[in-house]
CSV table of C-alpha atoms in Angstrom, one decimal:
chain,number,residue,atom,x,y,z
A,238,MET,CA,-160.3,-47.3,-63.2
A,239,ASN,CA,-157.6,-44.3,-63.4
A,240,LYS,CA,-158.5,-40.8,-61.8
A,241,ILE,CA,-157.6,-37.2,-64.3
A,242,LEU,CA,-156.1,-34.3,-62.8
A,243,ILE,CA,-157.1,-31.6,-64.6
A,244,SER,CA,-157.3,-27.8,-64.7
A,245,ALA,CA,-160.2,-26.5,-62.3
A,246,CYS,CA,-160.5,-23.2,-64.9
A,247,LEU,CA,-161.6,-26.2,-67.7
A,248,LEU,CA,-164.4,-27.4,-64.7
A,249,GLY,CA,-166.0,-23.8,-64.9
A,250,ASP,CA,-164.4,-23.0,-61.8
A,251,PRO,CA,-163.7,-19.1,-62.2
A,252,VAL,CA,-159.7,-19.4,-60.9
A,253,ARG,CA,-157.7,-18.1,-63.7
A,254,TYR,CA,-154.9,-15.0,-63.3
A,255,ASN,CA,-158.3,-12.8,-64.3
A,256,GLY,CA,-161.1,-14.2,-61.6
A,257,LYS,CA,-162.4,-16.0,-64.6
A,258,SER,CA,-162.9,-19.3,-66.1
A,259,LYS,CA,-161.4,-21.1,-69.1
A,260,SER,CA,-165.3,-23.3,-69.1
A,261,LEU,CA,-164.9,-26.7,-71.7
A,262,GLU,CA,-168.0,-28.9,-72.3
A,263,ASN,CA,-167.2,-32.6,-74.4
A,264,GLU,CA,-168.2,-35.6,-74.6
A,265,TYR,CA,-165.5,-37.2,-72.8
A,266,LEU,CA,-165.2,-34.7,-70.0
A,267,ARG,CA,-169.5,-35.7,-69.3
A,268,ARG,CA,-168.6,-39.2,-69.6
A,269,TRP,CA,-165.2,-38.7,-66.8
A,270,ARG,CA,-167.4,-36.8,-64.2
A,271,ALA,CA,-170.7,-39.5,-64.1
A,272,GLU,CA,-167.2,-41.4,-63.3
A,273,ASP,CA,-165.8,-39.6,-61.2
A,274,ARG,CA,-162.8,-39.8,-62.5
A,275,LEU,CA,-161.9,-35.8,-62.5
A,276,VAL,CA,-159.1,-34.4,-59.8
A,277,PRO,CA,-159.8,-30.8,-60.2
A,278,ILE,CA,-156.2,-28.1,-58.9
A,279,CYS,CA,-155.2,-24.5,-60.0
A,280,PRO,CA,-151.6,-25.2,-59.5
A,281,GLU,CA,-151.4,-21.2,-58.9
A,282,ILE,CA,-154.1,-21.5,-56.3
A,283,GLU,CA,-152.1,-24.3,-54.9
A,284,GLY,CA,-149.3,-22.5,-54.7
A,285,GLY,CA,-150.6,-19.4,-52.7
A,286,LEU,CA,-151.7,-17.0,-55.1
A,287,PRO,CA,-154.9,-14.7,-54.6
A,288,VAL,CA,-157.5,-14.6,-58.1
A,289,PRO,CA,-157.3,-12.7,-59.2
A,290,ARG,CA,-153.6,-11.9,-60.0
A,291,GLU,CA,-151.1,-10.5,-62.2
A,292,PRO,CA,-150.1,-12.3,-66.1
A,293,ALA,CA,-147.5,-14.0,-64.9
A,294,GLU,CA,-145.0,-15.5,-67.7
A,295,ILE,CA,-141.3,-17.3,-67.7
A,296,LEU,CA,-138.9,-14.9,-68.2
A,297,ASP,CA,-135.4,-16.1,-70.1
A,298,GLY,CA,-135.8,-19.5,-70.8
A,299,LEU,CA,-138.8,-22.1,-70.0
A,300,ALA,CA,-140.4,-24.3,-67.1
A,301,GLY,CA,-137.5,-26.7,-67.0
A,302,ASP,CA,-135.1,-24.1,-66.7
A,303,VAL,CA,-137.7,-22.2,-63.6
A,304,ILE,CA,-137.2,-26.1,-62.1
A,305,ASP,CA,-133.4,-26.0,-62.5
A,306,SER,CA,-133.9,-23.0,-61.3
A,307,THR,CA,-132.0,-20.8,-64.1
A,308,ALA,CA,-135.3,-18.8,-65.1
A,309,GLU,CA,-137.7,-17.1,-62.9
A,310,VAL,CA,-141.5,-16.3,-63.3
A,311,GLU,CA,-142.9,-13.1,-63.2
A,312,THR,CA,-145.5,-11.2,-63.2
A,313,ILE,CA,-146.6,-7.9,-65.2
A,314,ASN,CA,-145.3,-5.5,-62.8
A,315,GLY,CA,-142.1,-7.3,-62.6
A,316,ASN,CA,-142.9,-9.8,-59.3
A,317,ARG,CA,-141.3,-12.9,-58.9
A,318,VAL,CA,-143.8,-15.4,-58.2
A,319,THR,CA,-141.4,-18.7,-59.1
A,320,GLU,CA,-141.4,-19.9,-55.6
A,321,SER,CA,-145.5,-20.2,-55.9
A,322,PHE,CA,-145.0,-21.9,-58.8
A,323,LEU,CA,-142.9,-24.2,-57.8
A,324,ASN,CA,-145.1,-25.3,-54.5
A,325,GLY,CA,-148.2,-25.5,-57.0
A,326,ALA,CA,-146.3,-27.9,-59.0
A,327,LYS,CA,-145.1,-29.7,-56.0
A,328,ALA,CA,-148.2,-30.0,-54.6
A,329,ALA,CA,-150.0,-31.5,-57.4
A,330,LEU,CA,-147.4,-34.0,-57.7
A,331,LYS,CA,-148.6,-34.5,-54.8
A,332,MET,CA,-152.0,-34.7,-55.5
A,333,CYS,CA,-151.3,-37.4,-58.2
A,334,GLN,CA,-148.6,-39.6,-56.1
A,335,LYS,CA,-152.2,-39.5,-53.1
A,336,LEU,CA,-154.3,-40.9,-56.2
A,337,ASP,CA,-152.2,-42.7,-58.3
A,338,ILE,CA,-153.1,-40.1,-61.4
A,339,LYS,CA,-150.7,-40.8,-63.9
A,340,VAL,CA,-152.4,-38.1,-66.7
A,341,ALA,CA,-153.4,-34.7,-66.6
A,342,ILE,CA,-155.3,-32.3,-68.7
A,343,LEU,CA,-153.9,-28.7,-67.8
A,344,THR,CA,-154.9,-25.6,-69.5
A,345,ASP,CA,-152.1,-24.6,-72.5
A,346,LYS,CA,-151.1,-21.5,-72.7
A,347,SER,CA,-150.2,-21.1,-69.3
A,348,PRO,CA,-147.0,-20.4,-67.7
A,349,SER,CA,-148.3,-23.0,-65.0
A,350,CYS,CA,-150.2,-25.7,-67.1
A,351,GLY,CA,-149.5,-25.2,-71.1
A,352,SER,CA,-148.3,-28.9,-72.1
A,353,HIS,CA,-147.3,-27.1,-75.8
A,354,LEU,CA,-147.7,-23.4,-75.6
A,355,ILE,CA,-146.1,-21.3,-73.3
A,356,TYR,CA,-146.3,-16.7,-73.4
A,357,ASP,CA,-143.1,-16.1,-74.3
A,358,GLY,CA,-142.1,-13.7,-71.3
A,359,THR,CA,-142.5,-10.6,-72.8
A,360,PHE,CA,-145.9,-9.8,-72.3
A,361,SER,CA,-146.8,-9.2,-75.8
A,362,GLY,CA,-149.5,-11.8,-76.6
A,363,GLN,CA,-146.3,-14.1,-78.6
A,364,THR,CA,-146.7,-17.4,-77.8
A,365,ILE,CA,-144.2,-20.1,-77.9
A,366,HIS,CA,-143.4,-23.8,-77.9
A,367,GLY,CA,-142.9,-25.2,-74.2
A,368,MET,CA,-144.5,-26.5,-71.2
A,369,GLY,CA,-146.0,-24.5,-68.0
A,370,VAL,CA,-143.8,-25.0,-64.9
A,371,THR,CA,-146.6,-27.6,-63.2
A,372,ALA,CA,-146.8,-29.4,-66.8
A,373,ALA,CA,-143.3,-29.7,-66.9
A,374,PHE,CA,-142.9,-31.1,-63.1
A,375,LEU,CA,-145.3,-33.2,-63.6
A,376,GLU,CA,-143.6,-34.8,-67.1
A,377,ARG,CA,-140.6,-35.1,-65.4
A,378,HIS,CA,-142.2,-37.6,-63.1
A,379,SER,CA,-143.9,-39.7,-65.2
A,380,ILE,CA,-147.2,-38.2,-65.4
A,381,LYS,CA,-148.5,-38.0,-69.2
A,382,VAL,CA,-149.8,-34.1,-69.8
A,383,PHE,CA,-152.3,-33.4,-72.5
A,384,SER,CA,-154.0,-30.0,-73.4
A,385,GLU,CA,-157.6,-29.4,-73.4
A,386,GLN,CA,-157.4,-29.5,-77.4
A,387,GLU,CA,-156.1,-33.7,-76.9
A,388,LEU,CA,-159.5,-35.1,-74.9
A,389,GLN,CA,-159.4,-37.8,-77.9
A,390,HIS,CA,-155.7,-38.6,-76.9
A,391,VAL,CA,-156.5,-38.9,-73.4
A,392,ASN,CA,-159.2,-41.1,-73.6
A,393,GLU,CA,-156.8,-43.2,-75.6
A,394,TYR,CA,-154.3,-43.0,-73.1
A,395,LEU,CA,-156.8,-43.7,-70.8
A,396,PHE,CA,-158.1,-46.9,-72.8
A,397,VAL,CA,-154.8,-48.3,-72.5
A,398,LEU,CA,-154.3,-47.8,-68.7
A,399,ASP,CA,-157.2,-49.2,-67.4
A,400,LYS,CA,-156.5,-52.5,-70.1
A,401,GLU,CA,-153.3,-52.6,-67.7
A,402,LYS,CA,-154.9,-51.7,-64.6
A,403,ILE,CA,-157.2,-54.9,-65.1
A,404,LEU,CA,-154.8,-57.4,-66.7
A,405,SER,CA,-152.7,-56.2,-63.3
A,406,ALA,CA,-155.3,-57.1,-61.1
A,407,VAL,CA,-156.1,-60.1,-63.3
A,408,GLY,CA,-152.4,-61.0,-63.2
A,409,SER,CA,-152.3,-60.7,-59.0
């Protein structure tokens, strides 16, 4: 069975910038947990940031720009944390490669994990369409990233992946 990389905060771990979780309860998550598919990660912690930590946003660009070294991730107090965000993204990819993970569920609006929305870099609470650094980095390496709002789509994608894995094993 295919494993799923998932933001640890969605499983109830208090790892968000404010020391809280963003617990999500859902029939899919319960089943995937029972099947031992879920692999939790907090890329920001993996990148060396503490809990709690200052809120951070991508400035003057999008996640792809951060990866390409043309934009930065900064905290609300002006501290650059780009390197920590990149290190967290690399740690997430390494985990995916080690466990042959092809799908991730990451917390939307996060400068690290956002798959559809991130904050606009002004610390005003406004969101824009875009990805977080880890989400974009994983997508660049062919890991399909979903938000916590897309669990039905994850389930459908897993069905296809599991079917392909079974057919491949039978054909070998």
